[in-house]
Amino acid sequence: MSVSQEISGHLPYMRRFARALVGSRESGDAYVIATLEAVVAEPRRLHDSQDLRVSLYKLFLDIWSAAPIAVHSGAGDALEDAGARNNLDAISLRPRIAFLLNALEGFDLEQVGETLDVSEREAAELINAANAEIAGQIATDVLIIEDEPLIAHDLRSIVEELGHSVVGIARTRREAISTTEIQKPGLILADIQLADGSSGLDAVNEILGSLSTPVVFVTAYPERFLTGAPPEPAFLVTKPFSVDSLKVVISQALFFNRRSHRKAV
């Protein structure tokens, strides 16, 4: 496999990482494009590593930290919102990056350390610090749209472990929409294919027509949604998912939500 083909295989996941880090699809994609342009213009900018993925992410972080990239921001660009910036301030930067690399991208401690130029021990400390800070985030009400009972149970357990409350589990598009007519969740976890053949994506799009809330999609086919063609979710988790991966995506979705609110009491 050529280097260009290998890089192409990493792009959907680096775009996912970039969006989770900066909280915006447009800005995240702009940094990924800048990284690719740097590779084409100066191939030697890829850091000397036997792991091409580590080199790519390291170069991405170099470019991201060097200077802001100006992009056109639509209404959904959360970083333009002061509330989103305040949420970001709640999590220290380097622990957040380390946690994303580990939990979202599957980097082991050695890879996290190499990417951030720290030892494995320091990488573990950064990840532990992120865990502690994430546990202190605001709690909210969560709607789960999932037709598999065992997966729905796992999602509920993870959500409640993070301190959130589950206000409903919907198995179909109709159930999801009916639930949001009564409850106003601060977060939605949604599968794509539902029990009656309806679409979780369609359900979410209809819900978002009248309700502003962050959404995390859970799918076995992430490559179908990371194509660059709209509509495209900003936050998604791949099935089968790891607990840590889901936790970090939930936290990032809430950090970057402009109207995140505390759960009802």
mmCIF file of C-alpha atoms in Angstrom:
data_model
loop_
_atom_site.group_PDB
_atom_site.id
_atom_site.type_symbol
_atom_site.label_atom_id
_atom_site.label_comp_id
_atom_site.label_asym_id
_atom_site.label_seq_id
_atom_site.Cartn_x
_atom_site.Cartn_y
_atom_site.Cartn_z
ATOM 1 C CA MET A 1 0.000 0.000 0.000
ATOM 2 C CA SER A 2 1.362 3.437 -0.938
ATOM 3 C CA VAL A 3 1.786 6.219 1.630
ATOM 4 C CA SER A 4 -1.000 8.245 -0.031
ATOM 5 C CA GLN A 5 -3.385 5.276 0.168
ATOM 6 C CA GLU A 6 -2.483 4.706 3.806
ATOM 7 C CA ILE A 7 -3.053 8.386 4.603
ATOM 8 C CA SER A 8 -6.445 8.247 2.865
ATOM 9 C CA GLY A 9 -7.486 5.412 5.159
ATOM 10 C CA HIS A 10 -6.821 7.578 8.211
ATOM 11 C CA LEU A 11 -8.671 10.682 6.962
ATOM 12 C CA PRO A 12 -12.247 9.897 8.116
ATOM 13 C CA TYR A 13 -10.989 9.299 11.635
ATOM 14 C CA MET A 14 -8.672 12.301 11.718
ATOM 15 C CA ARG A 15 -11.627 14.439 10.639
ATOM 16 C CA ARG A 16 -13.650 12.970 13.499
ATOM 17 C CA PHE A 17 -10.821 13.779 15.928
ATOM 18 C CA ALA A 18 -10.463 17.320 14.545
ATOM 19 C CA ARG A 19 -14.168 18.066 14.960
ATOM 20 C CA ALA A 20 -14.236 16.717 18.505
ATOM 21 C CA LEU A 21 -11.177 18.786 19.394
ATOM 22 C CA VAL A 22 -12.300 22.132 17.974
ATOM 23 C CA GLY A 23 -16.078 21.620 18.242
ATOM 24 C CA SER A 24 -16.864 22.524 14.654
ATOM 25 C CA ARG A 25 -17.137 20.522 11.452
ATOM 26 C CA GLU A 26 -16.005 23.450 9.315
ATOM 27 C CA SER A 27 -12.999 24.372 11.438
ATOM 28 C CA GLY A 28 -12.006 20.756 12.035
ATOM 29 C CA ASP A 29 -12.082 19.955 8.331
ATOM 30 C CA ALA A 30 -10.101 23.115 7.558
ATOM 31 C CA TYR A 31 -7.277 21.969 9.848
ATOM 32 C CA VAL A 32 -7.279 18.507 8.271
ATOM 33 C CA ILE A 33 -7.043 20.072 4.807
ATOM 34 C CA ALA A 34 -4.171 22.262 5.996
ATOM 35 C CA THR A 35 -2.431 19.140 7.296
ATOM 36 C CA LEU A 36 -2.785 17.379 3.943
ATOM 37 C CA GLU A 37 -1.530 20.474 2.117
ATOM 38 C CA ALA A 38 1.524 20.493 4.380
ATOM 39 C CA VAL A 39 2.209 16.825 3.592
ATOM 40 C CA VAL A 40 1.982 17.475 -0.151
ATOM 41 C CA ALA A 41 4.076 20.644 -0.067
ATOM 42 C CA GLU A 42 6.671 19.399 2.434
ATOM 43 C CA PRO A 43 6.603 15.616 2.875
ATOM 44 C CA ARG A 44 9.470 15.901 5.335
ATOM 45 C CA ARG A 45 7.105 17.638 7.778
ATOM 46 C CA LEU A 46 5.755 14.222 8.659
ATOM 47 C CA HIS A 47 7.583 13.451 11.869
ATOM 48 C CA ASP A 48 10.083 10.622 11.908
ATOM 49 C CA SER A 49 8.038 7.735 13.243
ATOM 50 C CA GLN A 50 7.383 4.145 12.275
ATOM 51 C CA ASP A 51 3.698 4.819 12.883
ATOM 52 C CA LEU A 52 2.276 6.926 10.041
ATOM 53 C CA ARG A 53 -0.920 7.618 11.984
ATOM 54 C CA VAL A 54 1.050 9.057 14.897
ATOM 55 C CA SER A 55 2.998 11.240 12.454
ATOM 56 C CA LEU A 56 -0.200 12.521 10.840
ATOM 57 C CA TYR A 57 -1.871 13.423 14.127
ATOM 58 C CA LYS A 58 1.321 14.991 15.405
ATOM 59 C CA LEU A 59 1.556 17.171 12.290
ATOM 60 C CA PHE A 60 -2.143 18.045 12.612
ATOM 61 C CA LEU A 61 -1.598 19.198 16.214
ATOM 62 C CA ASP A 62 1.458 21.230 15.155
ATOM 63 C CA ILE A 63 -0.635 23.056 12.543
ATOM 64 C CA TRP A 64 -3.627 23.451 14.854
ATOM 65 C CA SER A 65 -1.527 24.941 17.645
ATOM 66 C CA ALA A 66 0.494 27.239 15.363
ATOM 67 C CA ALA A 67 -2.277 29.598 14.259
ATOM 68 C CA PRO A 68 -6.072 29.789 13.951
ATOM 69 C CA ILE A 69 -7.574 29.035 10.557
ATOM 70 C CA ALA A 70 -10.371 31.374 9.536
ATOM 71 C CA VAL A 71 -13.395 29.621 8.054
ATOM 72 C CA HIS A 72 -16.930 30.712 7.259
ATOM 73 C CA SER A 73 -19.005 29.876 10.338
ATOM 74 C CA GLY A 74 -22.659 29.024 10.023
ATOM 75 C CA ALA A 75 -25.188 29.076 12.824
ATOM 76 C CA GLY A 76 -24.003 25.659 13.985
ATOM 77 C CA ASP A 77 -20.348 26.601 14.486
ATOM 78 C CA ALA A 78 -20.192 26.223 18.253
ATOM 79 C CA LEU A 79 -16.833 27.855 18.751
ATOM 80 C CA GLU A 80 -18.361 31.189 17.804
ATOM 81 C CA ASP A 81 -20.529 30.947 20.910
ATOM 82 C CA ALA A 82 -19.262 32.281 24.229
ATOM 83 C CA GLY A 83 -20.958 29.437 26.117
ATOM 84 C CA ALA A 84 -19.033 26.861 24.117
ATOM 85 C CA ARG A 85 -15.772 28.610 24.929
ATOM 86 C CA ASN A 86 -16.673 28.563 28.621
ATOM 87 C CA ASN A 87 -17.410 24.843 28.432
ATOM 88 C CA LEU A 88 -14.060 24.226 26.772
ATOM 89 C CA ASP A 89 -12.311 26.148 29.525
ATOM 90 C CA ALA A 90 -13.637 23.589 31.997
ATOM 91 C CA ILE A 91 -11.312 20.915 30.605
ATOM 92 C CA SER A 92 -7.560 21.496 30.493
ATOM 93 C CA LEU A 93 -6.269 21.388 26.938
ATOM 94 C CA ARG A 94 -3.536 18.752 27.028
ATOM 95 C CA PRO A 95 -5.569 16.257 29.112
ATOM 96 C CA ARG A 96 -8.442 16.691 26.652
ATOM 97 C CA ILE A 97 -6.178 16.000 23.661
ATOM 98 C CA ALA A 98 -4.649 12.964 25.370
ATOM 99 C CA PHE A 99 -8.092 11.608 26.258
ATOM 100 C CA LEU A 100 -9.362 12.094 22.692
ATOM 101 C CA LEU A 101 -6.340 10.320 21.241
ATOM 102 C CA ASN A 102 -6.746 7.415 23.645
ATOM 103 C CA ALA A 103 -10.499 6.946 23.965
ATOM 104 C CA LEU A 104 -11.744 8.210 20.603
ATOM 105 C CA GLU A 105 -8.880 7.258 18.285
ATOM 106 C CA GLY A 106 -7.652 4.166 20.096
ATOM 107 C CA PHE A 107 -4.055 5.321 20.624
ATOM 108 C CA ASP A 108 -2.252 3.340 23.316
ATOM 109 C CA LEU A 109 -0.185 5.130 25.960
ATOM 110 C CA GLU A 110 2.995 4.845 23.911
ATOM 111 C CA GLN A 111 1.300 6.423 20.874
ATOM 112 C CA VAL A 112 -0.289 9.177 22.972
ATOM 113 C CA GLY A 113 3.089 9.938 24.497
ATOM 114 C CA GLU A 114 4.826 10.029 21.134
ATOM 115 C CA THR A 115 2.142 12.275 19.652
ATOM 116 C CA LEU A 116 2.377 14.740 22.544
ATOM 117 C CA ASP A 117 6.143 14.374 23.151
ATOM 118 C CA VAL A 118 5.698 13.019 26.674
ATOM 119 C CA SER A 119 6.497 9.747 28.422
ATOM 120 C CA GLU A 120 3.962 6.939 28.780
ATOM 121 C CA ARG A 121 3.663 7.783 32.479
ATOM 122 C CA GLU A 122 2.904 11.426 31.662
ATOM 123 C CA ALA A 123 0.412 10.319 28.994
ATOM 124 C CA ALA A 124 -1.410 8.198 31.590
ATOM 125 C CA GLU A 125 -1.455 11.143 34.006
ATOM 126 C CA LEU A 126 -2.967 13.404 31.341
ATOM 127 C CA ILE A 127 -5.706 10.867 30.579
ATOM 128 C CA ASN A 128 -6.466 10.398 34.277
ATOM 129 C CA ALA A 129 -6.675 14.170 34.711
ATOM 130 C CA ALA A 130 -9.161 14.371 31.838
ATOM 131 C CA ASN A 131 -11.277 11.622 33.405
ATOM 132 C CA ALA A 132 -11.427 13.537 36.667
ATOM 133 C CA GLU A 133 -12.375 16.815 34.963
ATOM 134 C CA ILE A 134 -14.968 15.199 32.717
ATOM 135 C CA ALA A 135 -16.665 13.688 35.766
ATOM 136 C CA GLY A 136 -17.285 17.214 37.013
ATOM 137 C CA GLN A 137 -19.135 18.405 33.903
ATOM 138 C CA ILE A 138 -22.760 19.501 34.004
ATOM 139 C CA ALA A 139 -25.429 16.794 33.970
ATOM 140 C CA THR A 140 -28.334 16.787 31.548
ATOM 141 C CA ASP A 141 -31.371 14.773 30.420
ATOM 142 C CA VAL A 142 -30.719 12.228 27.662
ATOM 143 C CA LEU A 143 -32.967 10.620 25.060
ATOM 144 C CA ILE A 144 -31.722 7.279 23.683
ATOM 145 C CA ILE A 145 -32.946 6.258 20.224
ATOM 146 C CA GLU A 146 -31.955 2.599 19.932
ATOM 147 C CA ASP A 147 -33.928 -0.514 18.935
ATOM 148 C CA GLU A 148 -31.583 -3.174 20.384
ATOM 149 C CA PRO A 149 -32.552 -3.723 24.069
ATOM 150 C CA LEU A 150 -29.078 -4.823 25.205
ATOM 151 C CA ILE A 151 -27.368 -1.861 23.539
ATOM 152 C CA ALA A 152 -30.014 0.493 24.928
ATOM 153 C CA HIS A 153 -29.350 -0.932 28.406
ATOM 154 C CA ASP A 154 -25.600 -0.405 27.998
ATOM 155 C CA LEU A 155 -26.159 3.166 26.797
ATOM 156 C CA ARG A 156 -28.392 3.903 29.782
ATOM 157 C CA SER A 157 -25.786 2.530 32.205
ATOM 158 C CA ILE A 158 -22.992 4.612 30.669
ATOM 159 C CA VAL A 159 -25.097 7.775 30.577
ATOM 160 C CA GLU A 160 -26.154 7.381 34.207
ATOM 161 C CA GLU A 161 -22.577 6.623 35.266
ATOM 162 C CA LEU A 162 -21.635 10.029 33.838
ATOM 163 C CA GLY A 163 -24.252 11.642 36.066
ATOM 164 C CA HIS A 164 -26.950 12.206 33.433
ATOM 165 C CA SER A 165 -30.609 11.122 33.516
ATOM 166 C CA VAL A 166 -32.320 9.086 30.793
ATOM 167 C CA VAL A 167 -35.742 10.545 30.006
ATOM 168 C CA GLY A 168 -36.695 7.943 27.431
ATOM 169 C CA ILE A 169 -35.614 5.058 25.198
ATOM 170 C CA ALA A 170 -37.225 5.139 21.756
ATOM 171 C CA ARG A 171 -37.157 2.175 19.356
ATOM 172 C CA THR A 172 -38.681 3.935 16.346
ATOM 173 C CA ARG A 173 -38.768 7.345 14.719
ATOM 174 C CA ARG A 174 -42.343 7.883 15.913
ATOM 175 C CA GLU A 175 -41.480 7.032 19.522
ATOM 176 C CA ALA A 176 -38.504 9.391 19.444
ATOM 177 C CA ILE A 177 -40.542 12.310 18.166
ATOM 178 C CA SER A 178 -43.361 11.609 20.643
ATOM 179 C CA THR A 179 -40.896 11.584 23.534
ATOM 180 C CA THR A 180 -39.449 14.982 22.618
ATOM 181 C CA GLU A 181 -42.947 16.457 22.503
ATOM 182 C CA ILE A 182 -43.131 15.760 26.257
ATOM 183 C CA GLN A 183 -39.477 15.826 27.329
ATOM 184 C CA LYS A 184 -36.847 18.326 26.217
ATOM 185 C CA PRO A 185 -33.577 16.365 26.344
ATOM 186 C CA GLY A 186 -30.241 18.126 26.609
ATOM 187 C CA LEU A 187 -28.594 15.330 24.604
ATOM 188 C CA ILE A 188 -29.713 12.676 22.112
ATOM 189 C CA LEU A 189 -27.943 9.358 21.473
ATOM 190 C CA ALA A 190 -29.266 7.938 18.203
ATOM 191 C CA ASP A 191 -28.836 4.754 16.203
ATOM 192 C CA ILE A 192 -29.276 5.035 12.440
ATOM 193 C CA GLN A 193 -31.399 1.986 11.610
ATOM 194 C CA LEU A 194 -34.413 1.475 13.877
ATOM 195 C CA ALA A 195 -36.786 -1.403 14.689
ATOM 196 C CA ASP A 196 -39.538 -0.690 12.173
ATOM 197 C CA GLY A 197 -37.139 0.156 9.343
ATOM 198 C CA SER A 198 -37.350 3.874 10.078
ATOM 199 C CA SER A 199 -34.287 6.091 10.196
ATOM 200 C CA GLY A 200 -32.729 7.528 13.318
ATOM 201 C CA LEU A 201 -31.181 10.216 11.152
ATOM 202 C CA ASP A 202 -34.614 11.252 9.870
ATOM 203 C CA ALA A 203 -35.964 11.250 13.422
ATOM 204 C CA VAL A 204 -33.152 13.500 14.618
ATOM 205 C CA ASN A 205 -33.544 15.897 11.693
ATOM 206 C CA GLU A 206 -37.250 16.256 12.477
ATOM 207 C CA ILE A 207 -36.578 16.756 16.201
ATOM 208 C CA LEU A 208 -33.946 19.400 15.503
ATOM 209 C CA GLY A 209 -36.512 21.348 13.518
ATOM 210 C CA SER A 210 -38.057 22.442 16.809
ATOM 211 C CA LEU A 211 -35.429 21.627 19.433
ATOM 212 C CA SER A 212 -31.792 22.686 19.692
ATOM 213 C CA THR A 213 -29.806 19.899 21.353
ATOM 214 C CA PRO A 214 -26.523 18.066 20.668
ATOM 215 C CA VAL A 215 -26.718 14.636 19.019
ATOM 216 C CA VAL A 216 -24.335 11.692 19.127
ATOM 217 C CA PHE A 217 -24.940 9.075 16.435
ATOM 218 C CA VAL A 218 -24.090 5.438 17.172
ATOM 219 C CA THR A 219 -23.512 3.407 14.001
ATOM 220 C CA ALA A 220 -21.726 0.325 12.716
ATOM 221 C CA TYR A 221 -20.912 2.140 9.476
ATOM 222 C CA PRO A 222 -19.163 5.454 10.282
ATOM 223 C CA GLU A 223 -17.586 5.669 6.831
ATOM 224 C CA ARG A 224 -21.061 6.205 5.364
ATOM 225 C CA PHE A 225 -21.373 9.441 7.319
ATOM 226 C CA LEU A 226 -17.787 10.771 7.131
ATOM 227 C CA THR A 227 -17.750 11.400 3.404
ATOM 228 C CA GLY A 228 -17.555 15.196 3.372
ATOM 229 C CA ALA A 229 -21.008 15.456 1.769
ATOM 230 C CA PRO A 230 -23.791 17.071 3.823
ATOM 231 C CA PRO A 231 -25.695 16.289 5.934
ATOM 232 C CA GLU A 232 -22.942 14.901 8.127
ATOM 233 C CA PRO A 233 -22.972 14.384 11.910
ATOM 234 C CA ALA A 234 -20.379 16.186 13.998
ATOM 235 C CA PHE A 235 -20.330 13.502 16.704
ATOM 236 C CA LEU A 236 -20.524 9.760 16.145
ATOM 237 C CA VAL A 237 -19.432 6.544 17.807
ATOM 238 C CA THR A 238 -18.688 3.310 15.982
ATOM 239 C CA LYS A 239 -20.395 0.055 16.933
ATOM 240 C CA PRO A 240 -19.215 -1.974 18.723
ATOM 241 C CA PHE A 241 -18.239 0.972 20.913
ATOM 242 C CA SER A 242 -15.962 1.133 23.907
ATOM 243 C CA VAL A 243 -17.232 2.711 27.105
ATOM 244 C CA ASP A 244 -14.421 5.282 27.162
ATOM 245 C CA SER A 245 -14.998 6.216 23.515
ATOM 246 C CA LEU A 246 -18.687 6.863 24.115
ATOM 247 C CA LYS A 247 -17.972 8.834 27.284
ATOM 248 C CA VAL A 248 -15.551 11.166 25.568
ATOM 249 C CA VAL A 249 -17.883 11.828 22.637
ATOM 250 C CA ILE A 250 -20.787 12.552 24.986
ATOM 251 C CA SER A 251 -18.598 14.962 26.925
ATOM 252 C CA GLN A 252 -17.361 16.703 23.774
ATOM 253 C CA ALA A 253 -20.902 17.043 22.418
ATOM 254 C CA LEU A 254 -21.979 18.715 25.651
ATOM 255 C CA PHE A 255 -18.895 20.954 25.783
ATOM 256 C CA PHE A 256 -19.622 22.358 22.357
ATOM 257 C CA ASN A 257 -23.389 22.640 22.683
ATOM 258 C CA ARG A 258 -24.461 26.271 22.747
ATOM 259 C CA ARG A 259 -27.558 25.592 24.856
ATOM 260 C CA SER A 260 -26.531 22.712 27.107
ATOM 261 C CA HIS A 261 -28.512 22.802 30.323
ATOM 262 C CA ARG A 262 -28.608 21.037 33.645
ATOM 263 C CA LYS A 263 -30.979 18.124 34.026
ATOM 264 C CA ALA A 264 -34.419 18.731 35.442
ATOM 265 C CA VAL A 265 -34.758 18.142 39.164
#
